[in-house]
Coordinates of C-alpha atoms in Angstrom, one line a residue:
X269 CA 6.8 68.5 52.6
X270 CA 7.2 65.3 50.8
X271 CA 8.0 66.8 47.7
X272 CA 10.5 69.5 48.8
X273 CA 12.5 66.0 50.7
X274 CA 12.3 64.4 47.4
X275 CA 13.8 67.1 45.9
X276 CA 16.5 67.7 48.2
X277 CA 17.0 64.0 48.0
X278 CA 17.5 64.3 44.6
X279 CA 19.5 67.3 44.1
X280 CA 22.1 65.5 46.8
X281 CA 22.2 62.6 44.6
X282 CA 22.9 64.1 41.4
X283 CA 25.4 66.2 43.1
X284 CA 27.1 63.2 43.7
X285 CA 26.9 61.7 40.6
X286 CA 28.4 64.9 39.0
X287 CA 31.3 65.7 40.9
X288 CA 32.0 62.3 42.4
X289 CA 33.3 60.6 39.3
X290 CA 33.8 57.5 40.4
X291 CA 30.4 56.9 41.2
X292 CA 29.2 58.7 38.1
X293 CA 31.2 56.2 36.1
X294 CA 29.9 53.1 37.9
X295 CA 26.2 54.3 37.0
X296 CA 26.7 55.0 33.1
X297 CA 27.2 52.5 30.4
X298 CA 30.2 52.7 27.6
X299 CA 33.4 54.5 28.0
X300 CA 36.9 52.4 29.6
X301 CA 36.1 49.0 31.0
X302 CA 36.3 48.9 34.9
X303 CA 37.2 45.8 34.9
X304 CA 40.7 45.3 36.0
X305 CA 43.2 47.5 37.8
X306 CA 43.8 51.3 36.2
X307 CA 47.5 51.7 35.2
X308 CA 49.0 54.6 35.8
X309 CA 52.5 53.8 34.9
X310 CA 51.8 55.1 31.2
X311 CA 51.0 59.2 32.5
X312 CA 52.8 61.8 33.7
X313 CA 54.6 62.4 36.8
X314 CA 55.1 65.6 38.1
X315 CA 59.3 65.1 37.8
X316 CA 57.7 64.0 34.3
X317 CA 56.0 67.6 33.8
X318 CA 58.7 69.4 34.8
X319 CA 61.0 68.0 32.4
X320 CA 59.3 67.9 29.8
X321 CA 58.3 71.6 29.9
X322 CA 62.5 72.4 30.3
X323 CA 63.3 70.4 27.1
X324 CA 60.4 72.4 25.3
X325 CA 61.7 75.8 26.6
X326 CA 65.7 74.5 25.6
X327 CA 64.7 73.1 22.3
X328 CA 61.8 75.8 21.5
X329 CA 65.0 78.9 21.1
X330 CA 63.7 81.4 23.4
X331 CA 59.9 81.0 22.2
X332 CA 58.8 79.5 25.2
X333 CA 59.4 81.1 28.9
X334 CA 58.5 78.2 31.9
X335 CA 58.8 79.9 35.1
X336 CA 57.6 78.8 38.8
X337 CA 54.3 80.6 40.8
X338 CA 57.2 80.3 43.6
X339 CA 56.7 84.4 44.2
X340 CA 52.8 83.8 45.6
X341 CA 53.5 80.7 46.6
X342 CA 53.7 76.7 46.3
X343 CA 51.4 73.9 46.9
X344 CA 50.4 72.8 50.2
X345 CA 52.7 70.0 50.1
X346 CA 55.9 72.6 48.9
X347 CA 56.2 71.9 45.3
X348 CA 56.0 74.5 43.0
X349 CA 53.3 75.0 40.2
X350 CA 54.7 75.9 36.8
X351 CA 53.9 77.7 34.2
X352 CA 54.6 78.4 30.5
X353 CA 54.4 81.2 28.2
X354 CA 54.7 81.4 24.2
X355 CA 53.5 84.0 21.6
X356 CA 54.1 87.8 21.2
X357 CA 50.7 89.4 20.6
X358 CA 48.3 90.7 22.6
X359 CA 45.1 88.5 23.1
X360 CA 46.0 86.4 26.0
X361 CA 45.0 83.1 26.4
X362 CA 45.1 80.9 29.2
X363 CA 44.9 77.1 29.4
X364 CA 44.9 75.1 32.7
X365 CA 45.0 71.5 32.8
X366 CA 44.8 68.8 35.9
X367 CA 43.1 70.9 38.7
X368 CA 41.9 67.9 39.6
X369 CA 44.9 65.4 40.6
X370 CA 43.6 62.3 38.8
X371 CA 42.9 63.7 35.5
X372 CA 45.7 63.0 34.0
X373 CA 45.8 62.9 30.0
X374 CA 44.9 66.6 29.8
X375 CA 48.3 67.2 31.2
X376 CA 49.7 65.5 28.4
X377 CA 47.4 67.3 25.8
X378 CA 48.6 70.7 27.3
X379 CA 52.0 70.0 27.0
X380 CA 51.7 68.8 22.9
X381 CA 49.9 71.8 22.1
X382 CA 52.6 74.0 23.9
X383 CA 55.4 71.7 22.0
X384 CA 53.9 72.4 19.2
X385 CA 53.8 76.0 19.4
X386 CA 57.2 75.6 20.2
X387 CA 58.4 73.8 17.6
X388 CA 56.0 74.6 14.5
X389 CA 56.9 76.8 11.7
X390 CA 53.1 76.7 10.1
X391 CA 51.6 79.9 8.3
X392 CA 48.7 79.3 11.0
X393 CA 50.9 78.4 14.0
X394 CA 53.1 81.9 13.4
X395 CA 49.4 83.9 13.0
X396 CA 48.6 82.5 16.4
X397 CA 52.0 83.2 18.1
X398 CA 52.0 86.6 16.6
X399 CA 48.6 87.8 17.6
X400 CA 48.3 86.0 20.7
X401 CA 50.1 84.9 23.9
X402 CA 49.1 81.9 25.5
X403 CA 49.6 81.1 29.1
X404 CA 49.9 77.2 29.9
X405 CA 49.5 75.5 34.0
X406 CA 49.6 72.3 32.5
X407 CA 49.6 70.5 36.5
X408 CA 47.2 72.9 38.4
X409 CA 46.9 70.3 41.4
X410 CA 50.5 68.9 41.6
X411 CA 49.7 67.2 45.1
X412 CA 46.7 65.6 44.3
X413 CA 48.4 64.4 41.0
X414 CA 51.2 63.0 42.8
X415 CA 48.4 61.3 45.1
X416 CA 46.2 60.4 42.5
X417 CA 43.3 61.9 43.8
X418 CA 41.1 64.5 42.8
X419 CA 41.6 67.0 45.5
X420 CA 44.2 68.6 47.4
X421 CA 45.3 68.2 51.1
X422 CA 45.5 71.0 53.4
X423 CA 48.7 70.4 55.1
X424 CA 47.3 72.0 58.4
X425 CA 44.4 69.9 59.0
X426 CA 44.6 67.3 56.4
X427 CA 41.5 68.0 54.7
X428 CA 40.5 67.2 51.1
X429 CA 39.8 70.4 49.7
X430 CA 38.6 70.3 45.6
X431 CA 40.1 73.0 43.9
X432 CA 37.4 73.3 41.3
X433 CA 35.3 74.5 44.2
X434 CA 37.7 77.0 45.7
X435 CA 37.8 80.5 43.8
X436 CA 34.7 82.0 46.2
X437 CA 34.4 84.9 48.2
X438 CA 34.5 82.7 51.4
X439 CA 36.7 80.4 49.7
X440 CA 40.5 80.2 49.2
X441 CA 41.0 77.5 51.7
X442 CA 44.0 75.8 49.7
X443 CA 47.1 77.2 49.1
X444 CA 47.0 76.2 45.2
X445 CA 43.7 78.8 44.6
X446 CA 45.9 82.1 46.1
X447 CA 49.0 81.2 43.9
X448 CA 46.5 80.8 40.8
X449 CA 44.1 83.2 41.5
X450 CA 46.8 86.4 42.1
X451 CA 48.8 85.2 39.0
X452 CA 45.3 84.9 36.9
X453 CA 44.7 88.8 38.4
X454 CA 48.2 89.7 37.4
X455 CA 47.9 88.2 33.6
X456 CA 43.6 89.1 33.1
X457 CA 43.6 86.7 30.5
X458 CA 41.1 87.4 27.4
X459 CA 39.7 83.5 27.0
X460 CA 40.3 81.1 29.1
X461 CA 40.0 77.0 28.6
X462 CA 39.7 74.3 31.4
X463 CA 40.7 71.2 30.5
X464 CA 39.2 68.1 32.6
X465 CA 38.1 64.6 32.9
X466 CA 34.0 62.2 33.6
X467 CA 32.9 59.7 34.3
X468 CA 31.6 57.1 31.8
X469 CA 28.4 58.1 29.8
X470 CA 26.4 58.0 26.4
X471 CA 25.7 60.5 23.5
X472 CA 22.0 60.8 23.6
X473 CA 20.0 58.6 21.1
X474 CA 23.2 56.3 20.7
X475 CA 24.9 53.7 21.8
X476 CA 27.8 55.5 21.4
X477 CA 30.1 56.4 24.8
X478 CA 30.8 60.0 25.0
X479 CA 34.5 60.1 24.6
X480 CA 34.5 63.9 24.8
X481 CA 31.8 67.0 26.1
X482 CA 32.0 70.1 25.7
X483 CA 30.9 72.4 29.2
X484 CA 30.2 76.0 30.1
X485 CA 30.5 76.4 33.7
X486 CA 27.7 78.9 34.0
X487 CA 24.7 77.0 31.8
X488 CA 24.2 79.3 29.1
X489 CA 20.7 80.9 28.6
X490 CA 20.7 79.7 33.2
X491 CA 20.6 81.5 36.1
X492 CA 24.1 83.2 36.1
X493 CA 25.8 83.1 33.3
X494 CA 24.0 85.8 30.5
X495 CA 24.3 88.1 33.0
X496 CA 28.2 88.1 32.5
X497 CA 27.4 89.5 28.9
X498 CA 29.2 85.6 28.0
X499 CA 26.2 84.3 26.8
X500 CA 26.5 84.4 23.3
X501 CA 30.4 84.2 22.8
X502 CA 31.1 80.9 24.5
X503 CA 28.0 79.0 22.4
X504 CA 29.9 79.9 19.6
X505 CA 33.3 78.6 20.7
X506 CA 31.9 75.4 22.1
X507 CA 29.7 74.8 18.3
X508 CA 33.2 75.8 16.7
X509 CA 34.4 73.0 18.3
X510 CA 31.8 70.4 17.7
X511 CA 32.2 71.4 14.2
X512 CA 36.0 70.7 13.8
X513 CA 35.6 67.8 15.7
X514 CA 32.8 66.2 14.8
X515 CA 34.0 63.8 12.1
X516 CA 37.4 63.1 13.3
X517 CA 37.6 59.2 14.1
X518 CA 36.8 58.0 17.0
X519 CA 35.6 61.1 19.3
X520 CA 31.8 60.9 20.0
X521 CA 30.8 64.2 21.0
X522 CA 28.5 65.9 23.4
X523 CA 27.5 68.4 25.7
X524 CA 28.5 68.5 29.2
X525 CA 25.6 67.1 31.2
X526 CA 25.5 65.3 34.7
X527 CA 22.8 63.5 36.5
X528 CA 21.6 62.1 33.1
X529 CA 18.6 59.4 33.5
X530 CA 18.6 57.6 30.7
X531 CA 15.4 55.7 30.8
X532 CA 13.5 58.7 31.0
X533 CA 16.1 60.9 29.0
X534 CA 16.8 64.1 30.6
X535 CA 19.7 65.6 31.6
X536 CA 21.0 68.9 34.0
X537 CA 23.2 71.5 33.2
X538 CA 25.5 72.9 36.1
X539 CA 26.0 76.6 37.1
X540 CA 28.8 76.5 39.2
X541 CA 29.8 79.7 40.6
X542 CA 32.3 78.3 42.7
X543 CA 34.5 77.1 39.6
X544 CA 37.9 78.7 38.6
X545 CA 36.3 79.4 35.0
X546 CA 32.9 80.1 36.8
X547 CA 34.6 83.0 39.0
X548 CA 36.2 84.1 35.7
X549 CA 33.4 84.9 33.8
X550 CA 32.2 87.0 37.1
X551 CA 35.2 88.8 37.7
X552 CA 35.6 87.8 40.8
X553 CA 37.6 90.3 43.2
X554 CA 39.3 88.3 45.7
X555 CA 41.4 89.9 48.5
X556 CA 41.5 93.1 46.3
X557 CA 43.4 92.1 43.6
X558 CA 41.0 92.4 41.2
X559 CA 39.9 95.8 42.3
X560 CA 38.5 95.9 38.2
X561 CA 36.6 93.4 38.4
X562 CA 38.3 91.9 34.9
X563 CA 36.5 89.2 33.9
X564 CA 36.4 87.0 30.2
X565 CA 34.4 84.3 28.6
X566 CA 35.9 80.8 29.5
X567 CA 34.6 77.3 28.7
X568 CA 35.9 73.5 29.0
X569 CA 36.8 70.2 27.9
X570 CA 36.0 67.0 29.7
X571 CA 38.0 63.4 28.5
X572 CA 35.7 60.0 29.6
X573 CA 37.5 58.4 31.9
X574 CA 40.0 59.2 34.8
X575 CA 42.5 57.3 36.8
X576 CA 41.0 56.4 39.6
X577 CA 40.6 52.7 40.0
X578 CA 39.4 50.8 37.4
X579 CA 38.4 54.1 34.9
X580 CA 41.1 54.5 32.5
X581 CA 42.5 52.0 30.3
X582 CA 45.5 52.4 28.8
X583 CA 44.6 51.5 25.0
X584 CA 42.4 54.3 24.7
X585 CA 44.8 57.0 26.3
X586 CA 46.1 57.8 22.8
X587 CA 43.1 58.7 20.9
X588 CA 41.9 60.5 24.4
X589 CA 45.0 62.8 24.2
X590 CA 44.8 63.5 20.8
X591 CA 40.9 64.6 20.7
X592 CA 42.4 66.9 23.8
X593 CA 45.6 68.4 21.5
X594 CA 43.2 68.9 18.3
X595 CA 40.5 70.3 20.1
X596 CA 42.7 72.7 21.5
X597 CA 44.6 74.0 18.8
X598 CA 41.0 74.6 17.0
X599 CA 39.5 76.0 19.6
X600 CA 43.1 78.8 20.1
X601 CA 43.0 79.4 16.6
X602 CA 39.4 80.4 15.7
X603 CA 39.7 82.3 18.2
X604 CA 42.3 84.6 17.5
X605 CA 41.6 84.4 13.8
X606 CA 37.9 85.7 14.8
X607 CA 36.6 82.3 13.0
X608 CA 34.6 81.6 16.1
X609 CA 32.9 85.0 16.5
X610 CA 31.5 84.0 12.6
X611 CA 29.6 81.0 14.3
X612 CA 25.7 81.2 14.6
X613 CA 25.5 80.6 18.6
X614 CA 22.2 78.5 17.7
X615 CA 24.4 76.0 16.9
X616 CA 25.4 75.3 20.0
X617 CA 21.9 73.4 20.4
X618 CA 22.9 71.2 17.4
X619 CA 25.5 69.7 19.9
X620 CA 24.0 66.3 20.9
X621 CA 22.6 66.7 24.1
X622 CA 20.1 64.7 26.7
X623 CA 16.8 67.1 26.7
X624 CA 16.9 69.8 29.8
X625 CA 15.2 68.9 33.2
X626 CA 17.2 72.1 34.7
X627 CA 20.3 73.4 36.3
X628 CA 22.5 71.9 38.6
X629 CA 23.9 74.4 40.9
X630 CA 26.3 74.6 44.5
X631 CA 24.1 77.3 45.7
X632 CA 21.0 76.4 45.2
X633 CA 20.6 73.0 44.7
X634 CA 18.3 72.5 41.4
X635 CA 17.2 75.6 39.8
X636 CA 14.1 74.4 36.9
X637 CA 14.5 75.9 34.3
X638 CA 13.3 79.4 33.0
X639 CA 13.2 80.1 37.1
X640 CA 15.0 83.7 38.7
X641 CA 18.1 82.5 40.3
X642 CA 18.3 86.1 42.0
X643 CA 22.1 86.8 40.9

């Protein structure tokens, strides 16, 4: 009896620290100083967003198409959630950025890339555009942005709903996850990537603080997610990444891992199956409209730091963005060019990494390792 409350204790607490960012930050050492107040004066607006993506679709000469989700729907608060699309050919790719409101410099990533594309007239830009069309939300959770907070706020009762946690079968409480969800089932993207922000934490056997981590939803070789038959083909795209990215200045790399204990060293991964990406890879078939069940491999990003109080400084936002922008634009083109598929997916384990204690899960609290999740 003692042990199964200590577990639950402990599955409750590292829950916290991985979706609670602020308290995951306070807990881990390097990354932004939170000392002092968090400026947010230097990121995006919403007004911001949508300006910016009209000057890229007037100066990009009919490359680029941004259009309003108006016809399922707005936000909970009434604004509309945009989206872009640029490229002719026929992988689709979809890129989502700021699902949660107070990750902010993804945004900004998001829209360079799509600038970019926009804008370039590269051998490898033109490959890209021509075999592939990519579809951009660049400001998921415009509410929460505009509050600064992570969730979203049902305008009925008030409450905070996260959005990350929404696309389940019992789920689709906030307005924002119908709009997404029936445009996601209209497009049935071929790849998705999910750009987000942590807390403050350390590459394992440094004293370096992770500036960037690279995540799979559904913890490959875990309980859910080689069942999907995405096993293989998302290692490979996340050790694509940490090869690219590896040596370029500042970014200290690692794998997405929460509830890390560092004096003892271990580390969980999560598999979420109430994530966007997560319910992706399942082909989850929500009110019908994805009577298919289309599904594709997906994986994500995640920038140290976020603008809640005292997380995010403002000298670092630069470098922050740009690890974002390259990352991307790697990550798109190995992709199409079938780079990525060339990758051994064993490499994946060369990512540094704190050594696995087990999954962290929102359906069954922790799952050890090598265990039958039942899925």
């Amino acid at each position: 009896m003692v042990k199964r409350l200590m577990k639950i204790v402990m599955a409750a607490l590292i829950f916290i620290l991985a979706f609670g960012s602020t308290s995951f930050a306070a807990l881990q050492p390097g990354g932004p100083s939170t000392n002092g107040n968090t400026n947010i004066n230097s990121t995006l607006s919403y007004a911001d967003v949508v300006k910016i993506l009209e000057d890229i679709e007037r100066s990009s000469k009919v490359k680029v198409e941004v259009s309003t989700l108006d016809e399922y729907g707005k936000s909970e608060q009434g604004r509309s959630i945009y989206v872009a699309k640029v490229g002719t050919g026929p992988q689709k790719i979809w890129i989502q950025a700021q699902i949660h409101g107070n990750e902010k410099l993804v945004t900004e990533a998001a829209l360079q890339l799509l600038k970019m594309y926009a804008n370039s007239g590269e051998k490898d830009v033109e490959r890209v555009l021509e075999e592939a069309t990519l579809y951009f939300i660049p400001m998921y959770n415009p509410d929460g942005a505009e509050m600064n907070i992570r969730h979203t706020r049902l305008s009925d009762s008030g409450k905070l709903i996260d959005l990350n946690r929404d696309w389940t079968a019992k789920g689709f409480e906030a307005v924002e996850s119908k709009v997404v969800y029936a445009y996601w089932a209209d497009v049935n993207p071929d790849f998705a990537i999910d750009l987000h922000h942590q807390g403050l934490k350390q590459v394992y056997g440094t004293n370096e603080s992770t500036s960037f981590s690279l995540g799979i939803s559904l913890a490959p070789d875990g309980p859910t997610l080689p069942s999907t038959g995405y096993n293989e083909i998302t290692k490979q795209m996340m050790a694509y990444v940490y090869d690219e990215m590896k040596d370029y200045g500042y970014t200290h790399i690692d794998r997405y891992q929460v509830g890390v204990n560092r004096e003892e060293e271990f580390g969980y991964d999560i598999d979420i199956r109430g994530g966007v990406v997560s319910a992706m890879m399942m082909g989850l078939n929500y009110n019908n409209l994805n009577p298919e069940g289309h599904s594709h491999p997906a994986v994500f990003f995640e920038t140290k730091g976020n603008s809640t109080e005292g997380s995010l400084g403002q000298k670092s936002n630069g470098y922050l963005t740009k690890q974002n922008y390259l990352a991307l634009k790697s990550l798109v083109h190995g992709y199409v060019t079938g780079e990525v598929g060339n990758v051994n997916p064993d490499d994946w384990y060369n990512i540094p990494h704190y050594p696995l204690a087990g999954y962290l899960t929102d359906y069954n609290g922790i799952v050890p390792v090598g265990s039958d999740s039942g899925y």
